[in-house]
Structure formats: C-alpha cells, structure tokens
Short mmCIF file of N, CA and C in Angstrom, two decimals:
data_model
loop_
_atom_site.label_atom_id
_atom_site.label_comp_id
_atom_site.label_asym_id
_atom_site.label_seq_id
_atom_site.Cartn_x
_atom_site.Cartn_y
_atom_site.Cartn_z
N MET A 1 128.78 9.30 -26.40
CA MET A 1 128.65 9.42 -27.94
C MET A 1 127.06 8.92 -28.11
N LYS A 2 126.59 9.91 -28.70
CA LYS A 2 125.00 9.83 -29.07
C LYS A 2 124.81 8.75 -29.98
N THR A 3 123.60 8.31 -29.94
CA THR A 3 123.33 7.25 -31.02
C THR A 3 122.01 7.90 -31.85
N PHE A 4 122.05 7.38 -33.18
CA PHE A 4 121.24 8.20 -34.02
C PHE A 4 119.99 7.38 -34.27
N PHE A 5 119.77 6.20 -33.49
CA PHE A 5 118.78 5.42 -33.67
C PHE A 5 117.97 5.29 -32.19
N LEU A 6 117.50 6.61 -32.05
CA LEU A 6 116.57 6.93 -30.93
C LEU A 6 115.18 6.63 -31.22
N LYS A 7 114.53 5.99 -30.22
CA LYS A 7 113.19 5.54 -30.46
C LYS A 7 112.08 6.79 -30.33
N ARG A 8 111.55 6.87 -31.33
CA ARG A 8 110.43 7.91 -31.45
C ARG A 8 109.35 7.40 -30.98
N ALA A 9 108.27 8.45 -30.22
CA ALA A 9 107.22 8.12 -29.42
C ALA A 9 105.90 8.33 -30.77
N HIS A 10 105.17 7.04 -30.93
CA HIS A 10 104.21 7.17 -31.86
C HIS A 10 103.17 7.76 -31.67
N LYS A 11 102.55 8.67 -32.32
CA LYS A 11 101.49 9.42 -31.93
C LYS A 11 100.43 9.18 -33.07
N GLY A 12 99.24 8.82 -32.52
CA GLY A 12 97.95 8.38 -33.28
C GLY A 12 97.41 7.01 -33.18
N PHE A 13 96.77 6.69 -34.13
CA PHE A 13 96.49 5.00 -34.21
C PHE A 13 96.80 4.47 -35.38
N THR A 14 97.02 3.08 -35.46
CA THR A 14 97.06 2.46 -36.62
C THR A 14 95.86 2.29 -37.48
N LEU A 15 95.84 1.77 -38.70
CA LEU A 15 94.62 1.29 -39.74
C LEU A 15 94.07 0.36 -38.90
N ILE A 16 94.72 -0.45 -38.64
CA ILE A 16 93.98 -1.75 -37.85
C ILE A 16 93.37 -1.20 -36.68
N GLU A 17 93.94 -0.60 -35.73
CA GLU A 17 93.10 -0.16 -34.62
C GLU A 17 91.88 0.63 -34.86
N LEU A 18 91.98 1.51 -35.98
CA LEU A 18 90.78 2.44 -36.18
C LEU A 18 89.76 1.55 -36.95
N LEU A 19 89.96 0.47 -37.87
CA LEU A 19 89.10 -0.36 -38.38
C LEU A 19 88.20 -1.20 -37.10
N LEU A 20 89.08 -1.78 -36.15
CA LEU A 20 88.51 -2.33 -35.17
C LEU A 20 87.63 -1.68 -34.66
N VAL A 21 87.88 -0.63 -34.22
CA VAL A 21 87.05 0.46 -33.14
C VAL A 21 85.40 0.55 -34.07
N ILE A 22 85.70 1.11 -35.37
CA ILE A 22 84.61 1.30 -36.49
C ILE A 22 83.67 0.25 -36.37
N GLY A 23 84.43 -0.91 -36.53
CA GLY A 23 83.97 -2.32 -36.93
C GLY A 23 82.86 -2.43 -35.42
N ILE A 24 83.30 -2.31 -34.22
CA ILE A 24 82.73 -2.45 -33.04
C ILE A 24 81.72 -1.55 -33.05
N ILE A 25 81.89 -0.30 -33.27
CA ILE A 25 80.67 0.81 -33.11
C ILE A 25 79.74 0.46 -34.12
N ALA A 26 79.87 0.11 -35.37
CA ALA A 26 78.90 -0.28 -36.40
C ALA A 26 77.97 -1.52 -35.81
N ILE A 27 78.76 -2.61 -35.22
CA ILE A 27 77.91 -3.66 -34.76
C ILE A 27 77.06 -3.06 -33.56
N LEU A 28 77.59 -2.23 -32.63
CA LEU A 28 76.73 -1.88 -31.72
C LEU A 28 75.52 -1.22 -32.11
N ALA A 29 75.73 -0.25 -33.02
CA ALA A 29 74.53 0.64 -33.57
C ALA A 29 73.43 -0.37 -34.22
N SER A 30 73.79 -1.37 -35.01
CA SER A 30 73.25 -2.01 -35.58
C SER A 30 72.27 -2.91 -34.61
N ILE A 31 72.48 -3.33 -33.53
CA ILE A 31 72.07 -3.94 -32.36
C ILE A 31 70.90 -3.02 -31.80
N VAL A 32 71.57 -1.57 -31.57
CA VAL A 32 70.47 -0.73 -30.96
C VAL A 32 69.33 -0.37 -31.56
N ILE A 33 69.52 -0.48 -33.16
CA ILE A 33 68.78 0.12 -34.03
C ILE A 33 67.37 -1.10 -34.16
N VAL A 34 68.32 -2.35 -34.28
CA VAL A 34 67.18 -3.61 -34.00
C VAL A 34 66.33 -3.60 -32.82
N ALA A 35 66.97 -2.89 -31.59
CA ALA A 35 66.30 -3.22 -30.57
C ALA A 35 65.05 -2.34 -30.29
N ILE A 36 65.43 -0.90 -31.05
CA ILE A 36 64.53 -0.03 -30.76
C ILE A 36 63.43 0.06 -31.64
N ASN A 37 63.74 -0.55 -32.77
CA ASN A 37 62.82 -0.76 -34.21
C ASN A 37 62.10 0.47 -34.31
N PRO A 38 62.41 1.52 -34.77
CA PRO A 38 61.92 2.96 -34.95
C PRO A 38 60.31 2.64 -36.02
N THR A 39 60.56 2.02 -36.70
CA THR A 39 58.97 1.99 -37.31
C THR A 39 58.03 1.33 -36.68
N LYS A 40 58.09 0.42 -35.51
CA LYS A 40 57.08 0.08 -34.61
C LYS A 40 57.28 1.22 -33.71
N GLN A 41 57.85 1.95 -33.59
CA GLN A 41 57.72 3.13 -32.53
C GLN A 41 56.95 4.01 -32.82
N LEU A 42 57.19 4.52 -34.18
CA LEU A 42 56.37 5.41 -34.87
C LEU A 42 54.87 4.95 -35.20
N ALA A 43 54.86 4.08 -35.56
CA ALA A 43 53.41 3.26 -35.37
C ALA A 43 52.57 3.28 -34.32
N ASP A 44 53.07 2.94 -33.19
CA ASP A 44 52.71 3.12 -31.87
C ASP A 44 52.64 4.56 -31.54
N ALA A 45 53.26 5.64 -31.94
CA ALA A 45 52.91 6.99 -31.69
C ALA A 45 51.71 7.32 -32.24
N ARG A 46 51.54 6.99 -33.72
CA ARG A 46 50.55 7.37 -34.15
C ARG A 46 49.19 6.82 -33.84
N ASN A 47 49.23 5.60 -33.34
CA ASN A 47 48.19 4.86 -32.73
C ASN A 47 47.89 5.64 -31.33
N ALA A 48 48.90 5.83 -30.76
CA ALA A 48 48.30 6.62 -29.44
C ALA A 48 47.80 7.86 -29.71
N GLN A 49 48.25 8.74 -30.62
CA GLN A 49 47.61 10.08 -31.13
C GLN A 49 45.91 9.72 -31.73
N ARG A 50 45.66 8.38 -32.24
CA ARG A 50 44.25 8.09 -32.68
C ARG A 50 43.51 7.88 -31.65
N LYS A 51 44.12 7.03 -30.56
CA LYS A 51 43.12 6.94 -29.39
C LYS A 51 42.95 8.12 -28.75
N ALA A 52 43.69 9.10 -28.61
CA ALA A 52 43.58 10.35 -27.90
C ALA A 52 42.45 11.11 -28.68
N ASN A 53 42.61 11.02 -30.03
CA ASN A 53 41.52 11.80 -31.16
C ASN A 53 40.27 11.08 -31.00
N VAL A 54 40.04 9.98 -30.94
CA VAL A 54 38.99 9.15 -30.68
C VAL A 54 37.95 9.32 -29.27
N ASN A 55 39.06 9.41 -28.25
CA ASN A 55 38.42 10.16 -27.07
C ASN A 55 38.08 11.55 -27.03
N THR A 56 38.82 12.39 -27.84
CA THR A 56 38.27 14.05 -27.66
C THR A 56 36.98 14.05 -28.41
N ILE A 57 37.10 13.17 -29.41
CA ILE A 57 35.48 13.40 -30.27
C ILE A 57 34.45 12.96 -29.52
N LEU A 58 34.55 11.63 -28.96
CA LEU A 58 33.36 11.11 -28.03
C LEU A 58 33.42 11.85 -26.77
N ASN A 59 34.04 12.50 -26.40
CA ASN A 59 34.10 13.57 -25.09
C ASN A 59 33.03 14.76 -25.45
N ALA A 60 33.66 15.18 -26.74
CA ALA A 60 33.09 16.33 -26.96
C ALA A 60 31.20 15.98 -27.14
N VAL A 61 31.09 14.97 -28.10
CA VAL A 61 29.73 14.57 -28.23
C VAL A 61 28.92 14.58 -26.93
N TYR A 62 29.62 13.88 -26.12
CA TYR A 62 29.02 13.48 -24.55
C TYR A 62 28.97 15.05 -23.96
N GLN A 63 29.98 15.95 -23.90
CA GLN A 63 29.83 17.18 -23.29
C GLN A 63 28.80 18.04 -23.98
N TRP A 64 28.49 17.66 -25.26
CA TRP A 64 27.34 18.55 -25.87
C TRP A 64 26.11 17.91 -25.30
N SER A 65 26.16 16.55 -25.32
CA SER A 65 24.77 15.92 -25.11
C SER A 65 24.49 16.39 -23.49
N ILE A 66 25.33 16.49 -22.41
CA ILE A 66 24.97 16.76 -21.09
C ILE A 66 24.77 18.45 -21.32
N ASP A 67 25.06 18.95 -21.96
CA ASP A 67 24.62 20.50 -21.76
C ASP A 67 23.17 20.63 -22.38
N LYS A 68 23.04 19.84 -23.43
CA LYS A 68 21.55 20.09 -24.06
C LYS A 68 20.51 18.95 -23.52
N SER A 69 21.16 18.15 -22.84
CA SER A 69 20.19 17.16 -22.25
C SER A 69 19.28 15.96 -23.33
N LYS A 70 20.18 15.82 -24.18
CA LYS A 70 19.77 14.94 -25.39
C LYS A 70 21.08 14.64 -26.10
N LEU A 71 20.80 13.44 -26.66
CA LEU A 71 21.97 12.91 -27.60
C LEU A 71 21.57 13.14 -29.05
N PRO A 72 22.52 13.75 -30.00
CA PRO A 72 22.24 13.96 -31.03
C PRO A 72 21.93 12.83 -31.93
N ASN A 73 20.94 11.99 -31.69
CA ASN A 73 20.71 10.84 -32.74
C ASN A 73 19.48 10.80 -33.35
N GLY A 74 19.22 10.14 -34.47
CA GLY A 74 17.99 10.39 -35.53
C GLY A 74 18.14 9.02 -36.22
N PRO A 75 17.08 9.16 -37.14
CA PRO A 75 17.33 7.84 -37.89
C PRO A 75 18.20 7.94 -39.28
N ALA A 76 18.69 9.40 -39.52
CA ALA A 76 19.52 9.57 -40.58
C ALA A 76 20.63 10.39 -40.54
N VAL A 77 21.60 10.62 -41.39
CA VAL A 77 22.34 11.53 -41.51
C VAL A 77 21.71 12.92 -41.86
N SER A 78 21.75 14.05 -41.13
CA SER A 78 21.36 15.39 -41.74
C SER A 78 22.52 15.97 -42.45
N ARG A 79 22.41 17.15 -43.31
CA ARG A 79 23.24 17.73 -43.72
C ARG A 79 24.01 18.63 -42.79
N THR A 80 23.21 18.95 -41.93
CA THR A 80 23.94 20.05 -40.91
C THR A 80 24.79 19.25 -39.88
N GLY A 81 24.41 17.94 -39.94
CA GLY A 81 25.41 17.13 -39.01
C GLY A 81 24.46 17.06 -37.56
N SER A 82 23.23 17.14 -37.44
CA SER A 82 22.70 17.15 -35.99
C SER A 82 22.15 16.08 -35.42
N THR A 83 22.21 14.97 -36.66
CA THR A 83 21.96 13.80 -36.25
C THR A 83 23.20 12.67 -36.25
N ILE A 84 23.18 11.63 -35.36
CA ILE A 84 24.19 10.53 -35.55
C ILE A 84 23.58 9.36 -36.36
N PRO A 85 24.39 8.72 -37.17
CA PRO A 85 23.62 7.88 -38.05
C PRO A 85 23.94 6.36 -37.49
N LEU A 86 23.16 5.34 -38.01
CA LEU A 86 22.96 4.23 -37.31
C LEU A 86 24.17 3.12 -37.86
N THR A 87 24.79 3.64 -39.12
CA THR A 87 25.98 3.12 -39.69
C THR A 87 27.23 3.91 -39.37
N ALA A 88 28.24 3.15 -39.83
CA ALA A 88 29.65 4.18 -39.61
C ALA A 88 29.57 4.87 -40.64
N THR A 89 29.70 6.39 -40.44
CA THR A 89 29.86 7.21 -41.25
C THR A 89 30.85 8.21 -40.90
N ASP A 90 31.64 8.80 -42.02
CA ASP A 90 33.02 9.51 -42.01
C ASP A 90 32.60 10.89 -41.38
N ILE A 91 33.24 11.17 -40.37
CA ILE A 91 33.31 12.72 -40.05
C ILE A 91 34.16 13.62 -40.60
N CYS A 92 33.37 14.47 -41.46
CA CYS A 92 34.12 15.54 -42.15
C CYS A 92 34.51 16.66 -41.14
N ARG A 93 35.63 17.41 -41.70
CA ARG A 93 36.28 18.60 -41.23
C ARG A 93 35.39 19.66 -41.06
N THR A 94 35.55 20.51 -39.90
CA THR A 94 34.80 21.97 -40.12
C THR A 94 35.90 22.93 -40.37
N LYS A 95 37.27 22.40 -40.46
CA LYS A 95 38.44 23.59 -40.74
C LYS A 95 39.39 23.01 -41.78
N ASP A 96 40.01 23.25 -42.69
CA ASP A 96 40.72 22.78 -43.57
C ASP A 96 42.28 22.57 -43.28
N LYS A 97 43.00 21.84 -44.10
CA LYS A 97 44.43 21.85 -43.55
C LYS A 97 45.13 22.99 -43.08
N ASP A 98 44.65 24.15 -43.61
CA ASP A 98 45.25 25.26 -43.52
C ASP A 98 44.69 25.95 -42.17
N GLY A 99 43.39 25.91 -41.91
CA GLY A 99 42.92 26.29 -40.58
C GLY A 99 41.35 27.10 -40.95
N ALA A 100 41.17 27.21 -42.29
CA ALA A 100 40.25 28.03 -42.91
C ALA A 100 38.86 27.32 -42.80
N ASP A 101 38.07 27.91 -42.25
CA ASP A 101 36.48 27.16 -42.39
C ASP A 101 36.36 26.36 -43.70
N VAL A 102 35.50 25.11 -43.29
CA VAL A 102 35.23 24.58 -44.45
C VAL A 102 33.66 24.79 -44.66
N THR A 103 33.57 24.81 -45.85
CA THR A 103 31.86 25.33 -46.12
C THR A 103 31.21 24.25 -46.10
N PRO A 104 29.59 24.01 -45.47
CA PRO A 104 29.06 22.97 -45.46
C PRO A 104 28.67 22.12 -46.57
N VAL A 105 29.23 22.81 -47.92
CA VAL A 105 29.21 21.77 -49.32
C VAL A 105 30.09 20.45 -49.50
N THR A 106 31.49 20.97 -48.45
CA THR A 106 32.00 19.80 -48.54
C THR A 106 31.85 18.73 -47.69
N CYS A 107 30.70 19.14 -46.71
CA CYS A 107 30.25 18.04 -45.99
C CYS A 107 29.13 17.53 -46.57
N THR A 108 29.39 16.29 -47.38
CA THR A 108 28.05 15.89 -48.02
C THR A 108 27.10 14.80 -47.26
N ALA A 109 25.90 14.32 -47.90
CA ALA A 109 25.38 13.84 -46.99
C ALA A 109 25.64 12.65 -46.78
N THR A 110 26.80 11.90 -47.11
CA THR A 110 27.49 10.77 -46.71
C THR A 110 28.41 11.04 -45.42
N ASN A 111 28.58 12.18 -45.23
CA ASN A 111 29.46 12.46 -44.23
C ASN A 111 28.86 13.17 -43.09
N TRP A 112 29.25 12.80 -41.85
CA TRP A 112 28.75 13.61 -40.59
C TRP A 112 29.25 14.98 -40.20
N SER A 113 28.81 15.92 -40.20
CA SER A 113 29.40 17.41 -39.59
C SER A 113 29.47 17.54 -38.30
N PRO A 114 30.48 17.50 -37.58
CA PRO A 114 30.61 18.11 -35.85
C PRO A 114 30.31 19.50 -35.87
N TRP A 115 29.55 20.29 -36.83
CA TRP A 115 29.60 21.78 -36.68
C TRP A 115 29.26 22.14 -35.28
N PHE A 116 28.18 21.80 -34.79
CA PHE A 116 27.49 22.16 -33.35
C PHE A 116 28.49 21.89 -32.19
N LEU A 117 29.65 20.91 -32.49
CA LEU A 117 30.78 20.69 -31.49
C LEU A 117 31.89 21.73 -31.51
N THR A 118 32.05 22.25 -32.68
CA THR A 118 33.08 23.26 -32.92
C THR A 118 32.79 24.70 -31.96
N GLY A 119 33.99 24.93 -31.48
CA GLY A 119 33.65 26.31 -30.81
C GLY A 119 33.57 26.00 -29.33
N SER A 120 32.40 25.49 -29.10
CA SER A 120 32.34 25.40 -27.36
C SER A 120 33.22 23.97 -26.90
N TYR A 121 33.21 23.02 -27.89
CA TYR A 121 33.54 21.75 -27.14
C TYR A 121 35.11 21.34 -27.33
N ILE A 122 35.22 21.44 -28.77
CA ILE A 122 36.67 21.17 -29.38
C ILE A 122 36.40 22.21 -30.48
N VAL A 123 38.01 22.96 -30.68
CA VAL A 123 38.40 23.86 -31.71
C VAL A 123 37.89 23.56 -33.11
N ALA A 124 38.27 22.16 -33.33
CA ALA A 124 38.07 21.47 -34.53
C ALA A 124 38.33 20.19 -34.66
N PRO A 125 37.45 19.22 -35.22
CA PRO A 125 37.68 17.72 -35.16
C PRO A 125 38.95 17.36 -35.21
N PRO A 126 39.41 16.39 -34.57
CA PRO A 126 41.00 16.09 -34.75
C PRO A 126 41.24 15.32 -35.96
N VAL A 127 42.47 15.41 -36.79
CA VAL A 127 42.33 14.58 -37.64
C VAL A 127 43.34 13.48 -37.66
N ASP A 128 43.06 12.44 -38.31
CA ASP A 128 43.78 11.17 -38.08
C ASP A 128 45.32 11.46 -38.95
N PRO A 129 46.28 11.11 -38.44
CA PRO A 129 47.72 11.16 -38.90
C PRO A 129 47.89 10.93 -40.81
N TYR A 130 47.17 9.73 -40.86
CA TYR A 130 47.08 9.16 -42.28
C TYR A 130 46.29 10.63 -42.95
N PHE A 131 45.37 10.83 -42.60
CA PHE A 131 44.75 11.99 -43.48
C PHE A 131 45.04 13.28 -43.19
N ALA A 132 46.08 13.72 -42.73
CA ALA A 132 46.76 15.18 -42.44
C ALA A 132 46.51 15.96 -43.97
N GLY A 133 46.78 15.32 -45.05
CA GLY A 133 46.80 16.15 -46.13
C GLY A 133 45.31 16.15 -46.73
N ASP A 134 44.71 15.40 -46.26
CA ASP A 134 43.06 15.62 -47.07
C ASP A 134 42.57 16.83 -46.66
N ALA A 135 42.03 17.53 -47.41
CA ALA A 135 40.94 18.83 -47.12
C ALA A 135 39.73 18.67 -46.40
N THR A 136 38.85 17.55 -46.49
CA THR A 136 37.72 17.16 -45.96
C THR A 136 37.54 16.27 -44.82
N LYS A 137 38.27 15.54 -45.04
CA LYS A 137 38.24 14.29 -44.05
C LYS A 137 38.99 14.11 -42.94
N THR A 138 38.60 13.65 -41.90
CA THR A 138 39.23 13.43 -40.43
C THR A 138 39.84 11.92 -40.35
N GLY A 139 39.16 11.33 -40.92
CA GLY A 139 39.86 9.92 -40.63
C GLY A 139 39.08 9.24 -39.70
N TYR A 140 38.09 9.65 -39.40
CA TYR A 140 37.11 8.98 -38.14
C TYR A 140 35.75 8.75 -38.60
N ARG A 141 35.07 7.93 -37.74
CA ARG A 141 33.93 7.46 -38.30
C ARG A 141 33.15 7.68 -36.80
N ILE A 142 31.88 7.78 -36.96
CA ILE A 142 30.96 8.02 -36.15
C ILE A 142 29.63 7.18 -36.20
N GLU A 143 29.07 6.44 -35.25
CA GLU A 143 27.89 5.44 -35.35
C GLU A 143 27.03 5.67 -34.14
N ARG A 144 25.84 5.56 -34.50
CA ARG A 144 24.99 5.19 -32.91
C ARG A 144 24.52 3.66 -33.39
N THR A 145 24.64 2.74 -32.05
CA THR A 145 24.42 1.53 -32.18
C THR A 145 22.95 1.29 -32.01
N SER A 146 22.75 0.18 -31.88
CA SER A 146 21.15 -0.17 -32.12
C SER A 146 20.57 0.23 -30.52
N THR A 147 21.66 0.27 -29.60
CA THR A 147 21.31 0.53 -28.06
C THR A 147 21.39 1.82 -27.79
N ASN A 148 21.73 2.77 -28.92
CA ASN A 148 21.81 4.14 -28.73
C ASN A 148 23.13 4.71 -28.03
N ARG A 149 24.13 3.87 -28.27
CA ARG A 149 25.26 4.21 -27.73
C ARG A 149 26.31 4.70 -28.90
N ILE A 150 27.43 5.69 -28.53
CA ILE A 150 27.64 6.56 -29.47
C ILE A 150 29.36 5.66 -29.68
N LYS A 151 29.65 5.48 -30.92
CA LYS A 151 30.79 4.50 -31.24
C LYS A 151 31.72 5.37 -32.30
N ILE A 152 32.67 5.77 -31.64
CA ILE A 152 33.81 6.41 -32.76
C ILE A 152 35.09 5.45 -33.27
N THR A 153 35.25 5.32 -34.28
CA THR A 153 36.44 4.38 -34.93
C THR A 153 37.11 5.20 -35.88
N THR A 154 38.37 4.53 -36.11
CA THR A 154 39.23 5.19 -37.06
C THR A 154 38.80 4.29 -38.53
N ALA A 155 38.89 5.68 -39.49
CA ALA A 155 38.84 5.12 -40.85
C ALA A 155 40.19 4.78 -41.64
N ALA A 156 41.47 5.13 -40.95
CA ALA A 156 42.62 4.90 -41.63
C ALA A 156 43.10 3.31 -41.43
N PRO A 157 43.77 2.87 -42.51
CA PRO A 157 44.37 1.57 -42.19
C PRO A 157 45.11 1.31 -40.66
N VAL A 158 44.96 0.48 -40.31
CA VAL A 158 45.13 -0.18 -38.97
C VAL A 158 46.76 -0.55 -38.87
N GLU A 159 47.56 0.28 -37.91
CA GLU A 159 48.95 -0.18 -37.86
C GLU A 159 49.20 -1.00 -36.66
N ASN A 160 49.99 -1.72 -37.06
CA ASN A 160 50.61 -2.76 -35.94
C ASN A 160 49.32 -3.81 -35.27
N GLY A 161 48.37 -3.96 -36.25
CA GLY A 161 47.34 -4.81 -35.72
C GLY A 161 46.05 -4.39 -34.67
N VAL A 162 46.18 -3.16 -34.61
CA VAL A 162 45.45 -2.46 -33.37
C VAL A 162 44.15 -1.95 -33.99
N THR A 163 43.07 -2.31 -33.51
CA THR A 163 41.86 -1.47 -33.97
C THR A 163 41.57 -0.45 -32.95
N ILE A 164 41.16 0.73 -33.38
CA ILE A 164 41.04 1.77 -32.62
C ILE A 164 39.63 2.28 -32.49
N SER A 165 38.75 2.42 -31.44
CA SER A 165 37.54 2.53 -31.08
C SER A 165 37.30 2.98 -29.77
N ALA A 166 35.98 3.89 -29.55
CA ALA A 166 35.69 3.92 -28.31
C ALA A 166 34.01 4.12 -28.55
N GLU A 167 33.62 3.36 -27.37
CA GLU A 167 31.75 3.72 -27.58
C GLU A 167 31.29 3.80 -26.02
N ARG A 168 30.34 4.76 -26.09
CA ARG A 168 30.02 5.43 -24.69
C ARG A 168 28.43 5.47 -25.11
#
C-alpha cells in the first residue's frame, strides 16, 4: 500500500538563507570599499600625473638649454616666452583643449609661453587634471630662483596634502 505523504525534495533557498547571504555580502563589500578608499586612490593617481607633468616640463626646458647652451632666463617675462621670470608665473597652453594651436594673444604678459619647447621637446605643455577644461591654462607655474635654478610647481589645489614641485 502506497502512502500519500511522501517527502518532497526542497528546491531553492529559503527567505532567511537568502537574506543572510545578502547581509554577509553587504558587510564584506563595505569593508572592502573602506579599505580601498577610492577617493584617496583617485587623488593619488592625479598627484602621480602631476609629478610626471612637472618633470616633463622641467626636462623639456633643460633639453632646450643643453641644445642652445643657455638657460632661457632674464629679468622679466617676455610676451614670446623666451625668458623665465623670477617669480612663479603661470605656464599657458600652446594648444587648446581640442588640440588646435592657441594664438599668442591668449598668453598674456602675466603668463609664460613655452612656444619654443613645443615641437622638438614636447608636443604641447602637459595640463593639470584640475585644469583640463580650461582653454588657456596648464595648471603649472615656472620660476627662476635667485640662484638661477628653474622651478616648476602646480597651480592647482593640492590633494592629500602633497606639494608637487621640481627644481633643477
């Protein structure tokens, strides 16, 4: 005689099992996000880019000076950018954000134009990630110290308390 009360095999998970697994995954995910700290990681990546850009500009100036056997220094900023000022001065773009050449008019007397570096030493001056949308600014500054050393610094707000500059 067959019984009508056969045990049925359960397929799937119960609601409590699902909620428990989802809760554990959520806790682990929050721990991983806190440990990774994406905001700090992105700021560190932008700072690394700034360090590379500062060194690129400084290397281009020094490559030019080796080829010409002189430093581009002088008492004041010229409109053509052939001198390096004694005070920190913004470096202006030679190409706009779309890659078109910027006319010398956009580089005012208060900006330093690296026009003589573009082409042979760098394609265009690197642009700070903070100034990516600006058509004329690079976000970097150049100055000649009292000992005739060249110093490149960032003009953007400092992230993670790091000051980025290079001097040679």
